[in-house]
Short mmCIF file of C-alpha atoms in Angstrom, two decimals:
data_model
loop_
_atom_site.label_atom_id
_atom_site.label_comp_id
_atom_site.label_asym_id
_atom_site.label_seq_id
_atom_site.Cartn_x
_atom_site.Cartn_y
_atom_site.Cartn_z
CA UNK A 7 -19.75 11.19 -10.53
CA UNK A 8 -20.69 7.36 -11.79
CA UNK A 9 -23.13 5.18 -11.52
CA UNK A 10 -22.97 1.96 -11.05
CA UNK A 11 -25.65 -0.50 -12.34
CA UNK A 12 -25.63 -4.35 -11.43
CA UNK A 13 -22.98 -6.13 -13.01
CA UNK A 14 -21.48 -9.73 -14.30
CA UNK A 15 -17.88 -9.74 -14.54
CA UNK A 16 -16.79 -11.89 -17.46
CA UNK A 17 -12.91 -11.48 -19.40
CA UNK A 18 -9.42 -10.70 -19.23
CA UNK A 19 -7.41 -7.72 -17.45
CA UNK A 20 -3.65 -7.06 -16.71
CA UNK A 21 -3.40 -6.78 -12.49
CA UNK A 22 -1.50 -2.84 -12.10
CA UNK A 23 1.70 -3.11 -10.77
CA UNK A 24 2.50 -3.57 -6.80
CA UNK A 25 3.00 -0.22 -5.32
CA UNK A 26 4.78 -1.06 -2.83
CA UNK A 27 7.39 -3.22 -4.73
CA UNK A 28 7.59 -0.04 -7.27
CA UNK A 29 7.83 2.98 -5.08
CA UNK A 30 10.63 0.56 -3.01
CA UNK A 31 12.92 0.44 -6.41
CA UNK A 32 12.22 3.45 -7.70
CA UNK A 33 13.88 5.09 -4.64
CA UNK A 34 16.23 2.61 -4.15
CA UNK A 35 17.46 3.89 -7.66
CA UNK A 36 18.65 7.01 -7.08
CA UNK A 37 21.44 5.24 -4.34
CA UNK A 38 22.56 2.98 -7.22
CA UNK A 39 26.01 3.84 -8.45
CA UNK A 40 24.74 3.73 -12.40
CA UNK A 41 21.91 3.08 -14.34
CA UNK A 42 18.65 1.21 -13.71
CA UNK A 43 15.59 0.00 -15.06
CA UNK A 44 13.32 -0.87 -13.36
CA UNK A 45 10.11 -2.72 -15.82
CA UNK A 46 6.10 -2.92 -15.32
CA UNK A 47 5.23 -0.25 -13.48
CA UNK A 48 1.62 1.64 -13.69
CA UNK A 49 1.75 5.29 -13.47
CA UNK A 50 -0.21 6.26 -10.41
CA UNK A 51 -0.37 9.37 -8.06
CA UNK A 52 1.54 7.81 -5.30
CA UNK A 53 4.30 6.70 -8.11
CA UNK A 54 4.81 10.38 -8.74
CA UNK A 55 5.47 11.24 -5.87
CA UNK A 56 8.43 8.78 -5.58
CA UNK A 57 9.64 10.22 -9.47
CA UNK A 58 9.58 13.45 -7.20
CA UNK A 59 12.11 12.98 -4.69
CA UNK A 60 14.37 11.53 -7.36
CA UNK A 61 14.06 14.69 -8.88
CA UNK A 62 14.81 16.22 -5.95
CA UNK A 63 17.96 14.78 -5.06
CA UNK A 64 19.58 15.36 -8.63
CA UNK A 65 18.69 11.35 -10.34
CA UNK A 66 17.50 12.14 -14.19
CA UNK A 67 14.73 9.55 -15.24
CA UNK A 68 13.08 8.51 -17.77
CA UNK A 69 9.35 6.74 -17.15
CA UNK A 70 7.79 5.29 -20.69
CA UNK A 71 5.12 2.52 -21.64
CA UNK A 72 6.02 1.07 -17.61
CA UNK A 73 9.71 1.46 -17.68
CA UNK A 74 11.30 3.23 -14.97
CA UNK A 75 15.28 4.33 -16.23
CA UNK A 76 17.04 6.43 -13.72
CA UNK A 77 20.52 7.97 -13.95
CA UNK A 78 21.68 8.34 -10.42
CA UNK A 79 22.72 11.13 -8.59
CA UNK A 80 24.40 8.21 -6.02
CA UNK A 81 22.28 10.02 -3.45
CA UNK A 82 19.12 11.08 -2.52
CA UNK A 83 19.86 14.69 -0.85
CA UNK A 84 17.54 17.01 -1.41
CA UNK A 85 17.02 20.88 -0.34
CA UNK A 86 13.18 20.37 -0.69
CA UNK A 87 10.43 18.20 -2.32
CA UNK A 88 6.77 18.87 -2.41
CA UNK A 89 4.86 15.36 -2.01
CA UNK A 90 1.36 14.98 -2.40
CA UNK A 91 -0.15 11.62 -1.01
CA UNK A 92 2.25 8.86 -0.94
CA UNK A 93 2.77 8.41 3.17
CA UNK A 94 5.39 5.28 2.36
CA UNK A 95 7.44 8.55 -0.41
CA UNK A 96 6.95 10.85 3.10
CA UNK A 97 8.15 8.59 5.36
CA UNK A 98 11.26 7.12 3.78
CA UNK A 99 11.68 11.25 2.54
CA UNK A 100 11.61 11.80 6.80
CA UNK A 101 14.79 9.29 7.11
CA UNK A 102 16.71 10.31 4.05
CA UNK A 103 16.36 14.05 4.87
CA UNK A 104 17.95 12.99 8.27
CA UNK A 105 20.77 11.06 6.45
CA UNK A 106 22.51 13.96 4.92
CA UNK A 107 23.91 17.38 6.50
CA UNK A 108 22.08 21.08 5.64
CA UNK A 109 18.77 21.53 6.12
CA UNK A 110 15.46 19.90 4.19
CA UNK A 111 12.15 20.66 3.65
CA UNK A 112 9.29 18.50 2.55
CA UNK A 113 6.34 20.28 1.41
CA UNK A 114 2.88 17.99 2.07
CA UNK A 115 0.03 18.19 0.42
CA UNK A 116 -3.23 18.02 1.99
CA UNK A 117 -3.84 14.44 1.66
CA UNK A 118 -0.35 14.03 3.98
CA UNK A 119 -1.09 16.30 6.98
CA UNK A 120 -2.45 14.14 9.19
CA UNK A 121 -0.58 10.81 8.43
CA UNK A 122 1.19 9.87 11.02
CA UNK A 123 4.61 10.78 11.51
CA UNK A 124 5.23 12.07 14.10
CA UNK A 125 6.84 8.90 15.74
CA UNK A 126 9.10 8.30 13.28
CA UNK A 127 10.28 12.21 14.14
CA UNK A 128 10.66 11.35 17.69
CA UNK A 129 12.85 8.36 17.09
CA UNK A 130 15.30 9.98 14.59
CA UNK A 131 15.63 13.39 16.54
CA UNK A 132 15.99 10.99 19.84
CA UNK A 133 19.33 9.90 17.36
CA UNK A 134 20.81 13.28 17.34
CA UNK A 135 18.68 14.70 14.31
CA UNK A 136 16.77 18.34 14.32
CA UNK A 137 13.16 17.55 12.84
CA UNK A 138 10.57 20.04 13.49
CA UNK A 139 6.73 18.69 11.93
CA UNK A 140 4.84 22.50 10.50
CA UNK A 141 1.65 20.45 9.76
CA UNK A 142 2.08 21.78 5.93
CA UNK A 143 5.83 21.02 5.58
CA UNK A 144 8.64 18.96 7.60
CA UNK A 145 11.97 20.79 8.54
CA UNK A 146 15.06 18.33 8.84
CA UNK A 147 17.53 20.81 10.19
CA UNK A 148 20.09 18.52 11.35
CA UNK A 149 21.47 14.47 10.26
CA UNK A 150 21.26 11.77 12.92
CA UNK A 151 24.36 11.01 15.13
CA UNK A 152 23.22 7.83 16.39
CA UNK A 153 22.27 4.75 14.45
CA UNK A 154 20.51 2.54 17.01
CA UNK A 155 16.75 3.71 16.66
CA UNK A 156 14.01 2.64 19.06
CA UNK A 157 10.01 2.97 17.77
CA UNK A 158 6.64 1.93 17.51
CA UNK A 159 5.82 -0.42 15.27
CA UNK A 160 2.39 -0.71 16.01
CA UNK A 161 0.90 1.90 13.85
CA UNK A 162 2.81 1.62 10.73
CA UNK A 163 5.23 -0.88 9.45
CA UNK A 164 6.51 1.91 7.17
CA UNK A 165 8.54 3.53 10.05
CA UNK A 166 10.84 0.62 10.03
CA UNK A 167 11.30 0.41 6.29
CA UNK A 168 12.25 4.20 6.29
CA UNK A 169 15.10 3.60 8.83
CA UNK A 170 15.96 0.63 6.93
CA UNK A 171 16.51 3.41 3.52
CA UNK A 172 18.28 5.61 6.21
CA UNK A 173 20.76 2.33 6.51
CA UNK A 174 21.05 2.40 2.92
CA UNK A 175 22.07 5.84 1.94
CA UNK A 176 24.26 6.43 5.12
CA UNK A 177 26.42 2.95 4.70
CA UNK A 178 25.92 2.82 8.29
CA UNK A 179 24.75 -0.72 10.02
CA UNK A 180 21.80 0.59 12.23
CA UNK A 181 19.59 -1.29 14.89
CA UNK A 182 15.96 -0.73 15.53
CA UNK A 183 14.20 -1.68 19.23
CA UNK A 184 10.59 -2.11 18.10
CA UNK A 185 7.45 -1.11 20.94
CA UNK A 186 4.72 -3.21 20.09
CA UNK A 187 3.87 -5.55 18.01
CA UNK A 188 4.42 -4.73 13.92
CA UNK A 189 1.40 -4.10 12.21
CA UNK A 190 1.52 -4.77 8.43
CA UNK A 191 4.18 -7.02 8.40
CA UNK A 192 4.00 -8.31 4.38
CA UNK A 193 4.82 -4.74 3.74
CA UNK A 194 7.76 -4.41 5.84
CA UNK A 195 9.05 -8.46 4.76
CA UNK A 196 8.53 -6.32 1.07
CA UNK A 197 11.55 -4.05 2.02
CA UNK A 198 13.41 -6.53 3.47
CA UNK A 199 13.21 -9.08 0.70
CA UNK A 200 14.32 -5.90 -1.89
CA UNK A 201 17.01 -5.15 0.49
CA UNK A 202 18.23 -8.51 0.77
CA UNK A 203 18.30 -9.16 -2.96
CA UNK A 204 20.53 -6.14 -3.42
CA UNK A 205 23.21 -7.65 -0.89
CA UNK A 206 22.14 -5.82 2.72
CA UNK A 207 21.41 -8.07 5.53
CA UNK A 208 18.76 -8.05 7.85
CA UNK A 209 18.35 -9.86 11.07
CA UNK A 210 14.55 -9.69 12.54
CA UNK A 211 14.76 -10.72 16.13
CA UNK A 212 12.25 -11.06 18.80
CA UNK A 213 11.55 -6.81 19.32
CA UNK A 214 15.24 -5.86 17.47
CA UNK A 215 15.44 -5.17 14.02
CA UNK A 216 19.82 -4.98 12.69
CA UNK A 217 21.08 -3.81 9.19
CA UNK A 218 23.76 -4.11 7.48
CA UNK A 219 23.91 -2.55 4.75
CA UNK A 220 25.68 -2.96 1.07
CA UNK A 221 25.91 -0.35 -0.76
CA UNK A 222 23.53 -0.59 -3.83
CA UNK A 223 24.86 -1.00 -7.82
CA UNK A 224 22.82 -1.93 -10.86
CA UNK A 225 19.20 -2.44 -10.50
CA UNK A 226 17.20 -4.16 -13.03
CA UNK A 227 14.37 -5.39 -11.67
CA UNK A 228 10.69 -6.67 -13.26
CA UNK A 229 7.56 -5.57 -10.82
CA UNK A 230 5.01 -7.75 -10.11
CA UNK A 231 1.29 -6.93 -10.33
CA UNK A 232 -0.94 -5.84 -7.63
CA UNK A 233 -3.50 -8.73 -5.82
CA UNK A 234 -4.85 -6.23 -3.24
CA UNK A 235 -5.70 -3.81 -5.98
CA UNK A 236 -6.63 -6.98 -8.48
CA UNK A 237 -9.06 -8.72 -5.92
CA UNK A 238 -12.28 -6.96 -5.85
CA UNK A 239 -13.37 -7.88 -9.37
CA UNK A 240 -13.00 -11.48 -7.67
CA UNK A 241 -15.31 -10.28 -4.93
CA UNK A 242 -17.75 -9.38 -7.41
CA UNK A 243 -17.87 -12.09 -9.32
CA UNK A 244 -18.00 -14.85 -5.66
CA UNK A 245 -21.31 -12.42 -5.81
CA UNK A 246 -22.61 -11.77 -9.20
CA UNK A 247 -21.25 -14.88 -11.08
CA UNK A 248 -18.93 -14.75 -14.16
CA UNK A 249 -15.71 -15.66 -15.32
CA UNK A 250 -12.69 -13.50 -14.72
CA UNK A 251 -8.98 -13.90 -15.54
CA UNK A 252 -6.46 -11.89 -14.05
CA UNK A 253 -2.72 -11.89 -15.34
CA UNK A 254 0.60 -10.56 -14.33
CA UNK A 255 -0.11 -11.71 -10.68
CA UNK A 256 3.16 -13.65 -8.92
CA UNK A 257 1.41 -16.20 -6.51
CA UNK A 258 3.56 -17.17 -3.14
CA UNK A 259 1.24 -18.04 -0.54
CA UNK A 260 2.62 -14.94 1.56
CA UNK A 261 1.97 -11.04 1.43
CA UNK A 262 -1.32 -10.01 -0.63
CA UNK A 263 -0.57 -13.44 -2.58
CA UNK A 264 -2.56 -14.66 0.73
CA UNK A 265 -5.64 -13.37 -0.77
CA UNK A 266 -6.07 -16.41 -3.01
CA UNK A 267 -6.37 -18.60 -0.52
CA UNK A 268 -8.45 -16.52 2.10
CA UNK A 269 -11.15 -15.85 -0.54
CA UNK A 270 -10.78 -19.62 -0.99
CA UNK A 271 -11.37 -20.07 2.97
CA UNK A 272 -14.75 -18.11 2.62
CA UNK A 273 -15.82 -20.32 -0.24
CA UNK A 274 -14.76 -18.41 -3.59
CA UNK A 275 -13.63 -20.93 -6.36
CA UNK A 276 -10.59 -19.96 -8.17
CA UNK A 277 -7.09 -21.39 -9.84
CA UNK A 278 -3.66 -20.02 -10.86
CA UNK A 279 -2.44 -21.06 -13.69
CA UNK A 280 1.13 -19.52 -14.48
CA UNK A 281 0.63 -15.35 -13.94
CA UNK A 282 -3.19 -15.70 -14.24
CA UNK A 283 -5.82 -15.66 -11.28
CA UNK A 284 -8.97 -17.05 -12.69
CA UNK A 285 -12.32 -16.82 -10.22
CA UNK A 286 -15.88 -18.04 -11.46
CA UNK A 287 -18.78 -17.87 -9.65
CA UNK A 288 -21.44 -17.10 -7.95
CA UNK A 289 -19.74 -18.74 -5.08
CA UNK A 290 -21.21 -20.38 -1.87
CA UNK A 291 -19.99 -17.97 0.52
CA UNK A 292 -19.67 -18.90 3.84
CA UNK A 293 -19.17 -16.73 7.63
CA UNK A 294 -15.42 -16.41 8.91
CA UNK A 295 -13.03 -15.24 11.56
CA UNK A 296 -9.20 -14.56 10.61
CA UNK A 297 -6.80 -12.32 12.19
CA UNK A 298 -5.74 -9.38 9.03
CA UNK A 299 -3.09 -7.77 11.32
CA UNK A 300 -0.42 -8.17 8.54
CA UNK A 301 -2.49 -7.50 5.33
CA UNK A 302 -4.44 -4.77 6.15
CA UNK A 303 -4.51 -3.69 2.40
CA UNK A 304 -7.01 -7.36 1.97
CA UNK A 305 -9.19 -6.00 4.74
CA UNK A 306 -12.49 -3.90 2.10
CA UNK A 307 -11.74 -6.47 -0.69
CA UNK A 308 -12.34 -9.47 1.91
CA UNK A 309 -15.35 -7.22 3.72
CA UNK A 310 -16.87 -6.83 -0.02
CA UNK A 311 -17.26 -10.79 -0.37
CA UNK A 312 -17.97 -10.97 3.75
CA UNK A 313 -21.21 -8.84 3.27
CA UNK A 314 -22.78 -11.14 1.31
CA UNK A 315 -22.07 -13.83 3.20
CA UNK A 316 -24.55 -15.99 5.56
CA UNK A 317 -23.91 -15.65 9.25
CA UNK A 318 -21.63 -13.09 11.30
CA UNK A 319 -18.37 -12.93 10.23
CA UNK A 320 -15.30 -11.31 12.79
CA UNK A 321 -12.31 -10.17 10.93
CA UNK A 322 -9.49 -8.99 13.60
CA UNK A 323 -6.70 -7.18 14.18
CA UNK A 324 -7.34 -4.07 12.12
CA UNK A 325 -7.42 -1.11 14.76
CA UNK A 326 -4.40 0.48 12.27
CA UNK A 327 -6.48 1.11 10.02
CA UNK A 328 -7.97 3.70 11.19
CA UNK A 329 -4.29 5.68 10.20
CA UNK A 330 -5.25 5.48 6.44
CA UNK A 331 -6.09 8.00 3.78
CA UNK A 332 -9.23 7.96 5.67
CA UNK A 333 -9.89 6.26 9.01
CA UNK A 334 -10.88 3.16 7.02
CA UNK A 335 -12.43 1.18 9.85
CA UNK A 336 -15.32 3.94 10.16
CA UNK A 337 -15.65 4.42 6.19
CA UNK A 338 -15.67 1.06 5.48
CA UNK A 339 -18.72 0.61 8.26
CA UNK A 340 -20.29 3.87 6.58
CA UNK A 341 -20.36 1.97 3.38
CA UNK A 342 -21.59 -1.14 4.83
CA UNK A 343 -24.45 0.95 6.57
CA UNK A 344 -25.51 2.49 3.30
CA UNK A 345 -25.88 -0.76 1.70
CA UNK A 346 -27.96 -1.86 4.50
CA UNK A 347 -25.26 -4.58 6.05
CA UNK A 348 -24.73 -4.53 9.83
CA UNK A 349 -21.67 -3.97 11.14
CA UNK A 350 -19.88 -3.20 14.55
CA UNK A 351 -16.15 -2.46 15.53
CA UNK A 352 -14.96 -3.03 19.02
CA UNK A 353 -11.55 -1.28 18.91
CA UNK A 354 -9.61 -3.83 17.53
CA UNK A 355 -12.23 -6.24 15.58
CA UNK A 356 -14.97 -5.83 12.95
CA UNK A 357 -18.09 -8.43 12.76
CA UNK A 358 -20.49 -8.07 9.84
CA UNK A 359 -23.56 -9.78 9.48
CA UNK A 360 -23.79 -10.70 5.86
CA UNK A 361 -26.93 -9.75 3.77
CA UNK A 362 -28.27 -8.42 0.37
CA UNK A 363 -27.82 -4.88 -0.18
CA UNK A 364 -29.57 -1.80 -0.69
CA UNK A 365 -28.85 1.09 -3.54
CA UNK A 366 -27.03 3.60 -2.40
CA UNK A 367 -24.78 6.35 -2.91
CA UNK A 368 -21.23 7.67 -0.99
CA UNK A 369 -19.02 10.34 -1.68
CA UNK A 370 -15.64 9.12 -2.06
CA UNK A 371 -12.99 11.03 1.10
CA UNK A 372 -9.54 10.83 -0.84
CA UNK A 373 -9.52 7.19 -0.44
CA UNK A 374 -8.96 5.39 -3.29
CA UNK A 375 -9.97 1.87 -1.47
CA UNK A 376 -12.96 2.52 -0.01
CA UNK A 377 -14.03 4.12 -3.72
CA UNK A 378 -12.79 0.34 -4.63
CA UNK A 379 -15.39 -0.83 -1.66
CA UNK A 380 -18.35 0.72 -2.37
CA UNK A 381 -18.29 0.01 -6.13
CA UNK A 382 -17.83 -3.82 -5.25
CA UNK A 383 -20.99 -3.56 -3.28
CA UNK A 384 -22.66 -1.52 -6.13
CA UNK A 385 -22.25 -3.84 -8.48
CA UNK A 386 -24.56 -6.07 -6.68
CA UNK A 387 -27.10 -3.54 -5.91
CA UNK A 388 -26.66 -0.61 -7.97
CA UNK A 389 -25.55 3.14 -6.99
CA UNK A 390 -23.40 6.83 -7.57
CA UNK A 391 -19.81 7.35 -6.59
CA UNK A 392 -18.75 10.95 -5.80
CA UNK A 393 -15.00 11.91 -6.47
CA UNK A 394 -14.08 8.34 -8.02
CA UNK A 395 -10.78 10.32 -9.08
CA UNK A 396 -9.22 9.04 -5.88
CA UNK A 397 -8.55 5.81 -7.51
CA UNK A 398 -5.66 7.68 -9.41
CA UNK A 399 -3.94 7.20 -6.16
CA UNK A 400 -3.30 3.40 -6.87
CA UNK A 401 -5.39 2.59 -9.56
CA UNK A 402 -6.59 4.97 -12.46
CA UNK A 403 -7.35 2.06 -14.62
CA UNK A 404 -10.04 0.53 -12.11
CA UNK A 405 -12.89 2.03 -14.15
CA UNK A 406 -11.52 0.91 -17.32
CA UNK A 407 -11.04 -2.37 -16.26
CA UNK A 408 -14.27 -2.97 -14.62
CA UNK A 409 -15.49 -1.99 -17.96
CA UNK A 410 -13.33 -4.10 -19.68
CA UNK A 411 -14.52 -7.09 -17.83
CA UNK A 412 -18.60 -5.87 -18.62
CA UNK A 413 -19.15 -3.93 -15.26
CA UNK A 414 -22.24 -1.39 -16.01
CA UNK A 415 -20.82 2.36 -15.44
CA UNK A 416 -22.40 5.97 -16.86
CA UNK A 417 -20.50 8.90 -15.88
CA UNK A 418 -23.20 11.78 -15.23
#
């Protein structure tokens, strides 16, 4: 357990590295015909489990000081992997077990059981493949025979970048009929921007998705830092006031990069300058409504700052969040509740009426974000995290960092 006390965040930390650029090429590796490195990455949980299916499937790696070397197997076939939280490692797992002939099993650990999946079964076994979901393992009996998929993409953008690894390690050009509209798009323009960098193209059109595939050589590739994970010591200081400089962040106005100029939007000063973020305040906060559809991962950072703000703010598009480590949209009104903030969710939209907080204390579900959450509201107001060794999920230098940058924390 910690506890939080009020806190001004003043300094310098390095952003951890993008998880979802790093579990992407560390995968990608093990289909590479010889060597890679891949440079930058933070050890985390959900990093592990990605090291684990190259294991699996026969690639030998190396992982010191943030470099990633993998000898490839020039497949990823596995008999069986155990994975323990990563649903974007169990997902892309799903499509590669289907890629290959014999039979697969993957092994989930509790924090995986109720992901969903089970859509991303139903497309691939409606392509020929034999996928039977055990709750505590997957059985991949059979390959696909068919490489034109149809599936939702309205729950997780993740089902489309798994068929798009499927492409990959099959050298087969495949074509995807999405049903709905794709939730968490940055993460899936992530894959494809990987994808197309290593030579595959991919053609996003209206509600088809088409691949073609090249097959994938050398990687050597640098991975950029984290600005979901980096931006809630910016929403404490648009609260608390301070000065705080975060480097190793790659600014382009699109994915999590959007989070610069949305905290902007809400009236948080900052600057880049080169790699660095740099955020002083207090800020003069102000209400908003914006759409998060395709960034859910800005949604608690952005609801941090929100809950101080004056006036009602309305932050749409989130109803997929409730598919999370946790269902986030109830957590994250939990939290708000606890500190005293009203909240409401309609189904698809949250509005919070921004006030100063109450002490309070919340026992952290497995989530690493909403741990993130509640300590950005406790170091305006003060309070105890339970089980703050979620974090190690994405972050397991949070603490450390928050300390580094003079936020008040006693471990009891």
């Amino acid at each position: 357990m910690i506890n939080i006390g009020r806190s001004t965040l003043n300094g310098e930390v390095t952003a951890p590295s993008s998880k979802s650029h790093a579990i992407r090429y560390a995968i990608i590796s093990g289909l590479s015909t010889v060597r890679s490195e891949i440079r930058g990455i933070t050890f985390n949980e959900d990093i592990d489990d990605a090291l684990s299916l190259l294991r699996a499937s026969g690639s030998k790696i190396e992982f010191n000081e943030g470099i990633l070397t993998v000898e490839p197997s020039s497949s990823l076939n596995f008999r069986s992997v155990t994975l323990n939280g990563s649903a974007t490692v169990l997902r892309i797992s799903i499509a590669l077990a289907a890629s290959y002939p014999g039979s697969k099993v993957i092994m989930l650990g509790k924090a995986l059981r109720n992901r969903p999946v089970n859509d991303l079964i139903y497309s691939l076994n409606n392509s020929g493949a034999t996928i039977i979901n055990e709750g505590d393992s997957i059985i991949v009996k059979s390959p696909v025979k068919d490489y034109n998929f149809e599936i939702r993409a309205d729950i997780s953008s993740q089902f489309l970048t798994a068929l798009i690894f499927l492409s990959i390690a099959t050298e087969r050009g495949i074509s995807i009929r999405m049903k709905g509209n794709m939730v968490s798009r940055t993460y899936f323009d992530t894959t494809r921007e990987i994808m197309e960098n290593l030579g595959s193209k991919i053609n996003d059109e209206n509600s088809f998705i088409f691949m073609e595939p090249k097959r994938v050589e050398k990687i050597s590739a640098d991975i950029p830092g984290d600005f979901a994970l980096s931006s809630y010591f910016p929403s404490i200081v648009a609260k608390n006031g301070g000065i705080a400089m975060i480097k190793n962040l790659q600014y382009k106005g699109t994915g999590d990069s959007r989070v610069v100029d949305i905290f902007r939007g809400v009236g948080i000063h900052s600057k880049i300058e080169g790699d660095k973020w740099i955020v002083d305040g207090p800020a003069d906060l102000k209400s908003i409504e914006i759409d998060m559809n395709d960034v859910p991962d800005l949604v608690p950072p952005l609801i941090s700052v929100l809950s101080s703000s004056p006036g009602t703010s309305k932050i749409r598009g989130i109803n997929h969040l409730e598919y999370k480590e946790s269902n986030r949209v109830a957590e994250m009104i939990k939290i708000l509740t606890k500190a005293g903030i009203n909240s409401s969710y309609d189904g698809s939209s949250i509005s919070i009426k921004g006030a100063s907080y109450n002490s309070f204390n919340y026992v952290c579900p497995g989530d690493h974000r909403m741990a993130m959450l509640a300590l950005g509201l406790q170091a305006s107001s003060g309070g105890k995290i339970e089980n703050e060794s979620c974090l190690c999920k994405s972050y397991p230098g949070f603490i450390d960092d928050f300390k580094k940058l003079g936020g008040i924390v006693n471990y009891t």
